[in-house]
XYZ file of C-alpha atoms in Angstrom:
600
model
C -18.909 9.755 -14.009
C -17.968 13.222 -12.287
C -15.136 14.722 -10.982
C -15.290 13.385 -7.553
C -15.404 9.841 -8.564
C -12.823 10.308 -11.413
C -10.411 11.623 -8.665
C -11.287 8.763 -5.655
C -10.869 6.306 -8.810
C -6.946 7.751 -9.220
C -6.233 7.568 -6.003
C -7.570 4.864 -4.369
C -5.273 2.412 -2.787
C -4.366 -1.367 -3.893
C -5.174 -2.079 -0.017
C -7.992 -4.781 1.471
C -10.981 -2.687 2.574
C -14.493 -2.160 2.504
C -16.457 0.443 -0.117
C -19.711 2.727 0.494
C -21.221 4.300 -2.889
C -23.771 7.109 -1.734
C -26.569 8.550 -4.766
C -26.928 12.035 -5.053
C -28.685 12.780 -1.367
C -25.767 11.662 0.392
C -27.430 8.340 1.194
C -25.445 5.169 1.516
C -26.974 2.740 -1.517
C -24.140 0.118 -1.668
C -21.601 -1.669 0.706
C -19.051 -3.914 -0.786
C -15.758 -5.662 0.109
C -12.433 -6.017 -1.643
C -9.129 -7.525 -1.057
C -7.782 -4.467 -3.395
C -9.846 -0.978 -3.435
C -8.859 -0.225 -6.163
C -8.944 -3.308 -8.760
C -12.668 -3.733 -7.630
C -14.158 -0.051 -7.177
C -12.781 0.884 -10.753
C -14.853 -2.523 -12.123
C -17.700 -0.424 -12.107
C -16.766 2.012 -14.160
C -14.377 0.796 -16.867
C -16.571 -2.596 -17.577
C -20.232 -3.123 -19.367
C -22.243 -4.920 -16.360
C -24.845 -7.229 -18.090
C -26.968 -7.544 -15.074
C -29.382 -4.305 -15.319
C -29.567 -3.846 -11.341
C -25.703 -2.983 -11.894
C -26.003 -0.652 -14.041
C -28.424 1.101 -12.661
C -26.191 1.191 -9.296
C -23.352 2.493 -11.130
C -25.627 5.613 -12.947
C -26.486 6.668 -9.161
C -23.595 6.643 -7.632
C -22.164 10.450 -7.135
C -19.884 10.004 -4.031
C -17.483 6.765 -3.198
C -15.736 6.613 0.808
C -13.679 3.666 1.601
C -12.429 1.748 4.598
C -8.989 0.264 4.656
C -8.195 -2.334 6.676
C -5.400 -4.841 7.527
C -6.630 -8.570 6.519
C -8.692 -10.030 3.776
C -10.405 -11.570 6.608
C -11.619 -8.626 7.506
C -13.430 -6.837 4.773
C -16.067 -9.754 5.770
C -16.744 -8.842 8.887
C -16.384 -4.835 8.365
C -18.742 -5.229 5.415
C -21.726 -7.207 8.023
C -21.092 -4.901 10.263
C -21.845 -2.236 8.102
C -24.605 -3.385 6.039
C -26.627 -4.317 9.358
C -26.136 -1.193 10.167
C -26.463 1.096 7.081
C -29.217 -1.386 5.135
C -28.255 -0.222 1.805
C -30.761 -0.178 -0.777
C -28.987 -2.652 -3.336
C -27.445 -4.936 -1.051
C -28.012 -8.106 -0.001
C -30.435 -8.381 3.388
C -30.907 -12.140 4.485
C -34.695 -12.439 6.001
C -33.530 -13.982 9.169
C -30.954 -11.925 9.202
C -28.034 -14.633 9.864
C -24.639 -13.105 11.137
C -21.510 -14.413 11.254
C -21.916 -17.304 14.108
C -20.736 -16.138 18.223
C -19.188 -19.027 20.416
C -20.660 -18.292 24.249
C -20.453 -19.552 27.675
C -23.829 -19.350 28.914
C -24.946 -17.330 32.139
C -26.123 -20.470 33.817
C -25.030 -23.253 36.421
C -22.370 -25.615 34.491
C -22.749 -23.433 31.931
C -22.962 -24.599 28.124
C -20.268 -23.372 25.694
C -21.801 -23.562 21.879
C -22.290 -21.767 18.673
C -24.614 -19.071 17.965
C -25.800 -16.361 15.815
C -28.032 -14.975 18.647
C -26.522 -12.493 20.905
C -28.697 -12.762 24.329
C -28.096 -9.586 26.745
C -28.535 -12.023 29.849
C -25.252 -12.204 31.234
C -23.909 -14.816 28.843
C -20.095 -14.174 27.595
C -20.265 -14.122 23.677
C -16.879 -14.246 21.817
C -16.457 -13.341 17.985
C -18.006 -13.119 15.594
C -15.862 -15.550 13.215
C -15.364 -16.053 9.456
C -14.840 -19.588 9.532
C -17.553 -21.873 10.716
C -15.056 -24.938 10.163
C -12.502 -23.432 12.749
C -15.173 -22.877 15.674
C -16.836 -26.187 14.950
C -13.423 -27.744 15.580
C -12.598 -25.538 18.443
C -15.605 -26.339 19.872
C -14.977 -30.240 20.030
C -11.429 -29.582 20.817
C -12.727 -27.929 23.768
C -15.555 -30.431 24.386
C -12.569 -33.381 24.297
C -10.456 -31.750 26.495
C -12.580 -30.380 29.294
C -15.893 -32.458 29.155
C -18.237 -30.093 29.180
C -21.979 -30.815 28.813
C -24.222 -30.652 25.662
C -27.389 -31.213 27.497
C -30.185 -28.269 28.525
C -30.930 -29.189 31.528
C -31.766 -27.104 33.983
C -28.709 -28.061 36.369
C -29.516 -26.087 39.677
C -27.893 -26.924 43.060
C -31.576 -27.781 43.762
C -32.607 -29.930 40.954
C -29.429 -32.387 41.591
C -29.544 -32.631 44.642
C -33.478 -33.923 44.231
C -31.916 -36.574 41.647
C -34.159 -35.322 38.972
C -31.673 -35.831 36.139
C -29.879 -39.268 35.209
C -26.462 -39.841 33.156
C -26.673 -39.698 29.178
C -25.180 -40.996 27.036
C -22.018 -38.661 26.559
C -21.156 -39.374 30.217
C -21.395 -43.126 29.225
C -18.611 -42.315 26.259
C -16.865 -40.745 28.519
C -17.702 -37.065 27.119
C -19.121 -35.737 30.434
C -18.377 -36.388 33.815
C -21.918 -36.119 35.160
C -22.885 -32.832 36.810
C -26.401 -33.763 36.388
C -26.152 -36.531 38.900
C -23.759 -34.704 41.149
C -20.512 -36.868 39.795
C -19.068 -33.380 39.041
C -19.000 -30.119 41.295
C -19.715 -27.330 40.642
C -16.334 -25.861 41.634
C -14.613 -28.312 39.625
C -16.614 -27.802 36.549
C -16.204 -23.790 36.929
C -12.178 -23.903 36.714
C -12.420 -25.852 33.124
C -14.667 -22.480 32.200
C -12.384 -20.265 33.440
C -9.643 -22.079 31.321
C -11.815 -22.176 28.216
C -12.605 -18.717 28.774
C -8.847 -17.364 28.683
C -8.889 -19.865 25.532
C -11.429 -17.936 23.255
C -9.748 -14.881 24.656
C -6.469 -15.636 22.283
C -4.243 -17.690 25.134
C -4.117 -20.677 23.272
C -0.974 -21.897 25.460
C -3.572 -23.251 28.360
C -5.512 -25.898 25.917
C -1.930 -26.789 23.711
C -0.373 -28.180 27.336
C -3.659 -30.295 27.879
C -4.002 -31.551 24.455
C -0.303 -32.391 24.426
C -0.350 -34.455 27.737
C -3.715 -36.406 26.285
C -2.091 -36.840 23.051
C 1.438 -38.523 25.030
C -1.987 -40.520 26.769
C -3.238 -41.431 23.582
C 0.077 -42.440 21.732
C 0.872 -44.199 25.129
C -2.346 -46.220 24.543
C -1.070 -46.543 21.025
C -4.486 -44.997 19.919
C -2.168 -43.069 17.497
C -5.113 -42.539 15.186
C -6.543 -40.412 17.773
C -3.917 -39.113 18.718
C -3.504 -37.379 15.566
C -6.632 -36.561 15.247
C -5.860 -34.366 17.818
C -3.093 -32.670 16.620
C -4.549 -31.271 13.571
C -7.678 -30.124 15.292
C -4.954 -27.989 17.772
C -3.409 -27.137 14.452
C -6.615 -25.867 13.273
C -7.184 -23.664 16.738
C -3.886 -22.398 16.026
C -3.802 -21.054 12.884
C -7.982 -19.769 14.009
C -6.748 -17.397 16.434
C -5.400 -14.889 14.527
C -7.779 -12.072 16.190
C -9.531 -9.890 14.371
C -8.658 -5.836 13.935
C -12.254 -5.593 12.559
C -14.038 -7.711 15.613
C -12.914 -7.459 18.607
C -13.687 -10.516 20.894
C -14.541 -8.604 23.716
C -17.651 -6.367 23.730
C -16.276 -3.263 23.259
C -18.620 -0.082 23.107
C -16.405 2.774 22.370
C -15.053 5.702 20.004
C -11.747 5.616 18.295
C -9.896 8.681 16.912
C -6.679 9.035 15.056
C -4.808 12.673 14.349
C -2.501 13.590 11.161
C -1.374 17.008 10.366
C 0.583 19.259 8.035
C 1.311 22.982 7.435
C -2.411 23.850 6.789
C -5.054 20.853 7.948
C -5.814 18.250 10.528
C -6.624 15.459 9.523
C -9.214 12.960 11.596
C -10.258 9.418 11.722
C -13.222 8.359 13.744
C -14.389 4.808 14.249
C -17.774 4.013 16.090
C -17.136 0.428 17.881
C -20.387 -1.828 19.361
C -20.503 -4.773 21.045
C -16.523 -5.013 19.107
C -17.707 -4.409 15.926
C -16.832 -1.003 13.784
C -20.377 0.241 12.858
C -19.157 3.794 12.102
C -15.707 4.840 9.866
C -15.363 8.726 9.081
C -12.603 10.721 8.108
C -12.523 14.734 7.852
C -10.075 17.666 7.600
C -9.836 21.213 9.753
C -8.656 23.941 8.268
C -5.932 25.681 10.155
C -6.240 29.076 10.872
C -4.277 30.103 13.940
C -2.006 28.001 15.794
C -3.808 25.531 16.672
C -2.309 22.451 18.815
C -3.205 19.252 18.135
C -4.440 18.466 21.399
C -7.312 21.767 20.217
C -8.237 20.232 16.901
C -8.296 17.059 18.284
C -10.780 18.062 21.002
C -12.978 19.702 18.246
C -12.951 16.874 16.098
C -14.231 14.763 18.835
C -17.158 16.835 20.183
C -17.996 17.154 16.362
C -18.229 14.015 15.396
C -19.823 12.225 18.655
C -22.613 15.606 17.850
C -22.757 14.126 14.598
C -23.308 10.475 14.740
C -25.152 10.391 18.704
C -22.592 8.550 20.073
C -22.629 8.616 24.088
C -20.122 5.674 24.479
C -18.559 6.113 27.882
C -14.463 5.315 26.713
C -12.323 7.146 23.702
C -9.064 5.137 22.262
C -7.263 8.469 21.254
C -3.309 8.861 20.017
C -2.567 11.432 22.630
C -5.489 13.543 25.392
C -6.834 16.079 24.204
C -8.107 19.689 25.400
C -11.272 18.240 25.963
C -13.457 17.352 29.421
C -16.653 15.495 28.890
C -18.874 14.193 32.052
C -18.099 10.500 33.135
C -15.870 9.686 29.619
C -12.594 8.370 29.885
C -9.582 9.338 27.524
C -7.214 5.901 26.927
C -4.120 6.135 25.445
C -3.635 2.211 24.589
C 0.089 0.550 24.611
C -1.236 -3.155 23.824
C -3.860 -5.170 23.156
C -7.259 -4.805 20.970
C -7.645 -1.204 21.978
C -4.079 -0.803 20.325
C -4.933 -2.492 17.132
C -7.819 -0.538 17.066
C -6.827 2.572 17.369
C -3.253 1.476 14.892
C -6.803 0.566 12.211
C -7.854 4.361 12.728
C -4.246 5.653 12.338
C -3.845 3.500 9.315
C -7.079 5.118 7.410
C -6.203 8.917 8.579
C -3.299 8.348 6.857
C -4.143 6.838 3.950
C -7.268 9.530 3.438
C -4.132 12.789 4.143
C -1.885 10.723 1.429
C -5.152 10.611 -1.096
C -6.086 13.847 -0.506
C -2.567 15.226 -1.226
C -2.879 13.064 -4.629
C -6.352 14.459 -5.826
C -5.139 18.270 -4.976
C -2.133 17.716 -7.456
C -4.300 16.220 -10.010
C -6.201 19.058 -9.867
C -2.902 21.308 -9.663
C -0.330 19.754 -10.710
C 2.030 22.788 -10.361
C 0.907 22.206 -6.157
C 3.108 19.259 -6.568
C 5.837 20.774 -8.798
C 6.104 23.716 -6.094
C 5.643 21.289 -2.872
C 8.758 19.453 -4.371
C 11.182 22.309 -5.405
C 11.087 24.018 -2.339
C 11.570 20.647 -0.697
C 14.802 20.500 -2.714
C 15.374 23.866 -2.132
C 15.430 23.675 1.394
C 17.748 20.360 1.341
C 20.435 21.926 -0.731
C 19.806 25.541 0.483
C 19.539 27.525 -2.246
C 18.946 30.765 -3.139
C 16.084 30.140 -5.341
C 13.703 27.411 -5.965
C 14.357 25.754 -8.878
C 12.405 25.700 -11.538
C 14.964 25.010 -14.219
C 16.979 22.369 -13.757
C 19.815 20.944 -16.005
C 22.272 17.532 -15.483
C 25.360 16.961 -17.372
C 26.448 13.156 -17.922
C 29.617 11.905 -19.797
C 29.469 8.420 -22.179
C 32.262 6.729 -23.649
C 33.144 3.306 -24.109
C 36.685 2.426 -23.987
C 37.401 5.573 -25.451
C 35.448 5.561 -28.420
C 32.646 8.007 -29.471
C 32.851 10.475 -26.779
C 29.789 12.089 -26.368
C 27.849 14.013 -23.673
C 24.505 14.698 -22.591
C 22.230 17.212 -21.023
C 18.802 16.844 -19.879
C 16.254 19.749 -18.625
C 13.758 19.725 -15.920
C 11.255 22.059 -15.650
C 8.831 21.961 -12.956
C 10.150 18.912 -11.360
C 9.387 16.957 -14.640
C 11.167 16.106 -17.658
C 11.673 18.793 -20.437
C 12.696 16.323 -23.643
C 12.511 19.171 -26.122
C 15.058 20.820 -24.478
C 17.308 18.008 -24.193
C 20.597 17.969 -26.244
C 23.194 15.933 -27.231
C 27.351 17.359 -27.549
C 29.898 15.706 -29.853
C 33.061 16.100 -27.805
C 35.620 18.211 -30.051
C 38.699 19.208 -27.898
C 39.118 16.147 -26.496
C 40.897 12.970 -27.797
C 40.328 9.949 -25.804
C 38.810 9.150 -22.622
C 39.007 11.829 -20.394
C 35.942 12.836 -18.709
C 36.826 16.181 -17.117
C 38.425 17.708 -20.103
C 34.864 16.694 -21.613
C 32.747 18.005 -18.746
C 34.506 21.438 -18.785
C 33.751 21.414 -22.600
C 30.306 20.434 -22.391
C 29.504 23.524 -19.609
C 31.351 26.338 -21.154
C 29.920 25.533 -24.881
C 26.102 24.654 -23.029
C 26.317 28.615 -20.575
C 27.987 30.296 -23.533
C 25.592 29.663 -26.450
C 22.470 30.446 -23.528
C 24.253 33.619 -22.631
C 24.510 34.502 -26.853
C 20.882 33.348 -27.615
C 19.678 35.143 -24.390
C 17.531 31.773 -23.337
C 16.505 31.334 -19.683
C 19.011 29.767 -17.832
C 18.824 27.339 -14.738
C 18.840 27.806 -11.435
C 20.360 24.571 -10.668
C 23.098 22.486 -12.425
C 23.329 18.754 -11.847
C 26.985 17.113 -13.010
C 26.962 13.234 -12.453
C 30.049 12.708 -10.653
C 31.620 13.519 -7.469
C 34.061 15.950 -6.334
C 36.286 16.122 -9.518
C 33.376 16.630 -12.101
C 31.947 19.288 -9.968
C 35.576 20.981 -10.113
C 35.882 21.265 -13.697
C 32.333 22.472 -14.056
C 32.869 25.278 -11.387
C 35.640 25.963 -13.352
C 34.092 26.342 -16.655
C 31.266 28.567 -15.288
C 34.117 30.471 -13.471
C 35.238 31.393 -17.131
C 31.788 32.818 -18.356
C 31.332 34.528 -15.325
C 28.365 32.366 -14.118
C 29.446 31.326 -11.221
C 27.681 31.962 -8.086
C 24.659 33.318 -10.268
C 23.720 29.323 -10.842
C 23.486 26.499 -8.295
C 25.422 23.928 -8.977
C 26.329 20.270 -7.140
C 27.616 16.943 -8.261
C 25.888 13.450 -6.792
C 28.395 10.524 -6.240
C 26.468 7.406 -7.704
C 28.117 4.871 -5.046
C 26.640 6.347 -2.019
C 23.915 8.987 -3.564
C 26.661 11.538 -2.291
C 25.558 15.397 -3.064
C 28.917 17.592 -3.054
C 28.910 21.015 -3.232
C 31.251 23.466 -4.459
C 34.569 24.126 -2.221
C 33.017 22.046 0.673
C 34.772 18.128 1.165
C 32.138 16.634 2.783
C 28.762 15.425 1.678
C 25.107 15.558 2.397
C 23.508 12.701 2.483
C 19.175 13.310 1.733
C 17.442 10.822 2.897
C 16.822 8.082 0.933
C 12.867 8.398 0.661
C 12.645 12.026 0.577
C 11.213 13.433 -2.858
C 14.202 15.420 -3.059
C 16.539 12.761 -3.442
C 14.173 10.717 -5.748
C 14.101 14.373 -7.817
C 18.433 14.311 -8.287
C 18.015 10.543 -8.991
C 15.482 10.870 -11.746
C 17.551 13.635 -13.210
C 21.477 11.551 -13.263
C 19.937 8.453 -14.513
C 17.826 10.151 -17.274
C 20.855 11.934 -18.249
C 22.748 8.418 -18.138
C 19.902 7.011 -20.264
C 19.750 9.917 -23.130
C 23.692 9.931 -23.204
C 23.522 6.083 -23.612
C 21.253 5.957 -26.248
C 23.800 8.416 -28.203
C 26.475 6.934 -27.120
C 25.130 3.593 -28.967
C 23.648 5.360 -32.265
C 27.536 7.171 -33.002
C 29.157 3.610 -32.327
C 26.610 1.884 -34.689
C 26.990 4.997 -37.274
C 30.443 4.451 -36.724
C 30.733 1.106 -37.690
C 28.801 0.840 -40.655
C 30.072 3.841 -42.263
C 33.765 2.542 -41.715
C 32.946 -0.630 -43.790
C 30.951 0.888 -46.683
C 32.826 3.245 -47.126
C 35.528 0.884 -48.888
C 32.558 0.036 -51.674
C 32.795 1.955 -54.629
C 29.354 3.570 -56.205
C 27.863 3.899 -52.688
C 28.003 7.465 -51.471
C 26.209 9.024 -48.079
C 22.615 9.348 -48.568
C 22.566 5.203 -49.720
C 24.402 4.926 -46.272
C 22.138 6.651 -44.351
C 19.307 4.587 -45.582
C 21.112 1.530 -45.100
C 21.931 2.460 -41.465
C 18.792 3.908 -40.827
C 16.949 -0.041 -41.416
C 19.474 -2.132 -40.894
C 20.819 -0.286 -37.859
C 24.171 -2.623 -37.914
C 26.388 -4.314 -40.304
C 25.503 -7.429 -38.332
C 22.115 -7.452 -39.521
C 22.557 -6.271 -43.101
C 24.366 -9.168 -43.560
C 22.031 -11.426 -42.363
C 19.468 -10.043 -44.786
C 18.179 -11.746 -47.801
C 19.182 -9.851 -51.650
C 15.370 -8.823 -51.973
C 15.171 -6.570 -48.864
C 18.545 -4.293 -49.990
C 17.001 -3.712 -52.932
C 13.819 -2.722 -51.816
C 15.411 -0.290 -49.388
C 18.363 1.213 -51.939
C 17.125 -0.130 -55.664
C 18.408 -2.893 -57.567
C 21.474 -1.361 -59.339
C 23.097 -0.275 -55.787
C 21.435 -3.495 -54.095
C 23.791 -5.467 -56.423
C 26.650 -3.912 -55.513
C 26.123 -3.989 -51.774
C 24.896 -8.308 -52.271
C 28.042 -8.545 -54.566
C 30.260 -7.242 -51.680
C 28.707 -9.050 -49.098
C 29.672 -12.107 -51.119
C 32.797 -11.314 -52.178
C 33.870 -10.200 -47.992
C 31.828 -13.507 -47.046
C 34.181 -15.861 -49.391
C 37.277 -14.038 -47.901
C-alpha cells in the first residue's frame, strides 16, 4: 500500500458515495458503491480476501477518488452511471446490458405510458431511471386505475379509427380503457389525462392524490372497502417513491456543473459531467494562487480546463456565481430551486469535502501545518503578541475543603505535553479558598522557571473567571512577569474568556478551533487535578486508620495502599491476599485488627 492510499484511507469520510480505484497508468479498474466510504474502501486493505480476483484488484490499485453523495439510494444509480460509462476492467458488465428500468410516455397518438430499459431518441418523454422496480410497477397501475390509459399497440391514427379497423378489448370491457380504438375516447380528452400523468412523474404528486381520494370516497361509497384500500397503499407507495433523485435527474439534462471553495493559497473545484440526467463525469482539482486572483478568474480557468479535458460541448453550466468567462452559444445559470439546485448543492457538497480532506492529508504529512494553522488562529482571537507555542492552565481541586491541591498542565504545539505536567500540594493555605491557592500555585510555578532558567509560556490559562485571573495577575505582578506572558481566565458557565483589567468578555465562537484549543486545555487541567485530588483523599484515609496499628510502619502502608487503593476494599479482602502482599507476620496483625474493629 503507498503513501497516497495510506493518506485517502485516513481521511476518507463515513459519508454514502461511490469509489474509483485506478492501477498504476491512471486507468479506472474498479467502480464500487458504499453507504460509508470509509468502512468499505478500508475492507480492502485491512482484511485477507479469499476470492483471488480480489486480491489481485487490491495489489493494482495505486490511486483511490471518491464521490460523495446525499442518499444510499444513490450510490446505485451513480455507480451504473459510471460503470456504463468507464467499463472497468473488474467490474461487473451484464451482456444485455440491463439498466435501471425508465417509465415513458410514448411519442405516438394516445400515447402508451410503460416501463422500459430502452431509451428511444424518437420524441418519447422518458422519466428516471429508478431503483425500485416495485414502486414503478405500482405507480404504473395506480396510474393505469386512475386515468385509463391503454395497454394495447395499436397503431391508433386519426385514420385507422375512423376506418373502424380496431374493435374493443378486453380492458375496455373491465372497464380499464375507455375505447380510443373505436373512437369512444377523443383524442383531446385522452391528451389532458397525459398531461396530468406527465406533471405526476415530474414529482407533483398532489394531481393523482385528489383523484385517487375522490375514487376511493367512490369506492368506500360502494362499500368496495377492499378496494378501496387497496388503493390507499398503492398512493402510499407513490408517495414515499417520489423522493427524487440528486444522482438522476428525471428530466434529460445534458449539462456541466461546477462548484468553487477557496482559502489563503488554493481554489478548489468540483466538476460534474451530467447526460441525459445522469452524472457520467465527477472531478475535483486545486489552483494554486499566485496573484490575486478573484474567484470569478479561477473559476473561469477551471471551466475552460476541464470542458478541454473531458470534450464536453454541453450547451448550459450550473455554476455558484458567473464567471470571467464568454464561450459561444453557452449559457451560465445560477440555480435558486429545483434539480439544477440540488445538483449543483451535490457539486458544492464534494468540493468541500475534497478542501476538508486535503487539509487532513497535508497535516498528516506535517503535523506542525496544523499546530501553526491553529496557534495563530488563537493568536489572532485573543490578540496576542506572540503565537503560542507554550501554553500552561492552572486549575484548583478541593472537596469540601479537604486535600487542597492544584494542577498545571502544558501544551506545546497545540497538543498535550504530559511530561511536563505537575501537581502542587497547597502549603499557605488552610481550607477552601481558591484564590489564596491560585496566587500560590503561580508565584511558586514562574519563580522556580525563572531559578531553573526553563522556557516559559507565552500564554497562561487560569480556570475561572474574573477573580482567578486577578490573583494570578497579581502573583506574576510580584515576579515581575507581568506583561512579558499572556494571560486570560475562561468562565466555565458561558465559555467566557476575560482578560486582564478589561470587564467584559469575548465570546469565540463555539466551533472555532480556538475555542475547542482553551476547552481541551481547562478540562484536562480539571481531569489531572481530579485524579490528585482523589489519590491524596484515598492516601489520606488509609493512612489515618493504620496508623493507630502498632508494628505497621510506612513502607507496609504504602504497599497496602498501593493494591488495595481504599480501606473499603482491604476489608473486603480475604486473610490470604494481605499476606501475600505484606507477609504473614504483618498480615496477622492487619487480619487481627480488622477483626477486632469489625466486632466493635
Amino acid at each position: 500500500m503507498n503513501d497516497d492510499i495510506k493518506n485517502t484511507l485516513a481521511v476518507i469520510p463515513n459519508q454514502p458515495g461511490c469509489y474509483q480505484f485506478f492501477d498504476e497508468k491512471g486507468t479506472v479498474i474498479y467502480v464500487g458503491k458504499a453507504k460509508d466510504l470509509k468502512k468499505r474502501v478500508s475492507s480492502y486493505f485491512n482484511k485477507y480476501h479469499d476470492h483471488p480476483k480480489t486480491r489481485i484488484l487490491v495489489r493494482n490499485i495505486r490511486k483511490i477518488k471518491y464521490i460523495v453523495v446525499n442518499t444510499e439510494e444513490d450510490t446505485f444509480l451513480l455507480e451504473n452511471n459510471l460503470i456504463k460509462e468507464l467499463k472497468p476492467r473488474y467490474n461487473v458488465m451484464l451482456k444485455d446490458d440491463k439498466t435501471y428500468p425508465s417509465i415513458v410516455i410514448k411519442n405516438e397518438f394516445f400515447p402508451r405510458v410503460y416501463k422500459t430499459r430502452n431509451i428511444v431518441k424518437d420524441g418519447s418523454k422518458y422519466f428516471g431511471p429508478y431503483t425500485s422496480v416495485l414502486s414503478v410497477n405500482a405507480l404504473l397501475e395506480i396510474v393505469r386505475k386512475v386515468y385509463k390509459i391503454r395497454t394495447c399497440r395499436l397503431n391508433l391514427t386519426p385514420e385507422n379509427i375512423a376506418a373502424n379497423k380496431f374493435k374493443v378489448c378486453l380492458e375496455y370491457h373491465i372497464n380499464r380503457c375507455k375505447g380510443p380504438c373505436e373512437g369512444l375516447q377523443s383524442l383531446e380528452d385522452y391528451d389532458k389525462n397525459i398531461e396530468e400523468i406527465n406533471e405526476i412523474l415530474k414529482g407533483n404528486v398532489s394531481i393523482i392524490e385528489k383523484q385517487v381520494v375522490k375514487r376511493m370516497n367512490e369506492l368506500s361509497a360502494e362499500m368496495r372497502y377492499e378496494e378501496a384500500h387497496e388503493l390507499k397503499e398503492k398512493l402510499q407507495l407513490i408517495q414515499n417513491f417520489r423522493e427524487k433523485s440528486q444522482v438522476v435527474s428525471n428530466i434529460n439534462y445534458n449539462l456541466d456543473v461546477f462548484s468553487f471553495e477557496e482559502d489563503e493559497n488554493s481554489a478548489f473545484i468540483n466538476y460534474l459531467h451530467v447526460v441525459n440526467g445522469g452524472i457520467t463525469q465527477a472531478y475535483t482539482f486545486e489552483y494554486k494562487k499566485k496573484l490575486d486572483e478573484t474567484p470569478e478568474e479561477l473559476l473561469g480557468l477551471g471551466i475552460v480546463e476541464m470542458r478541454q479535458r473531458f470534450g464536453s460541448e454541453t450547451k448550459e453550466i450550473i455554476v455558484p456565481f458567473i464567471p470571467d468567462l464568454k464561450l459561444t452559444n453557452v449559457d451560465f445559470v445560477v440555480p435558486q430551486r429545483g434539480d439544477k439546485r440540488k445538483l449543483l448543492l451535490l457539486s458544492e457538497k464534494n468540493v468541500k469535502q475534497y478542501k476538508i480532506d486535503k487539509l487532513k492529508k497535508a497535516e498528516m504529512l506535517n503535523p506542525d501545518q496544523r499546530a501553526m494553522r491553529i496557534l495563530t488562529t488563537l493568536q489572532k482571537d485573543l490578540q496576542l503578541k506572540d503565537i503560542p507555542w507554550h501554553i500552561e492552565c492552572f486549575d484548583n481541586s478541593n472537596i469540601q475543603g479537604t486535600n487542597p491541591v492544584s494542577a498545571c498542565v502544558v501544551f506545546k504545539k497545540a497538543k498535550p505535553s504530559k511530561k511536563d505536567y505537575r501537581h502542587f500540594n497547597i502549603k499557605s493555605v488552610l481550607g477552601p479558598n481558591d484564590y489564596a491557592s491560585m496566587r500560590e500555585v503561580i508565584e511558586r510555578r514562574y519563580s522556580r522557571l525563572l531559578n531553573e532558567g526553563e522556557s516559559l509560556p507565552q500564554l497562561i490559562v487560569v480556570d475561572g473567571g474574573k477573580g482567578q485571573l486577578s490573583v494570578a495577575v497579581n502573583s506574576l505582578q510580584k515576579i515581575g512577569l507581568y506583561g512579558k506572558i499572556a494571560v486570560i481566565g475562561i468562565a466555565e458557565r458561558l465559555e467566557e474568556i476575560y482578560f486582564p483589567d478589561d470587564p467584559i468578555p469575548l465570546y469565540i465562537d463555539k466551533n472555532s478551533e480556538s475555542l475547542k484549543l482553551i476547552q481541551h486545555l481547562r478540562d484536562e487541567a480539571h481531569r489531572f487535578g481530579l485524579t490528585f485530588h482523589r489519590k491524596k483523599r484515598s492516601e489520606a484515609q488509609i493512612s489515618s486508620e493504620l496508623d493507630t496499628i502498632k508494628g505497621i510502619g510506612t513502607e507496609t502502608k504504602k504497599k497496602l495502599l498501593l493494591h488495595f487503593k481504599s480501606i473499603k476494599r482491604l476489608k473486603e479482602s480475604e486473610k490470604d491476599e494481605i499476606i501475600r502482599v505484606i507477609g504473614k507476620s504483618k498480615g496477622e496483625i492487619i487480619w487481627d485488627w480488622l477483626n477486632n474493629k469489625g466486632k466493635k
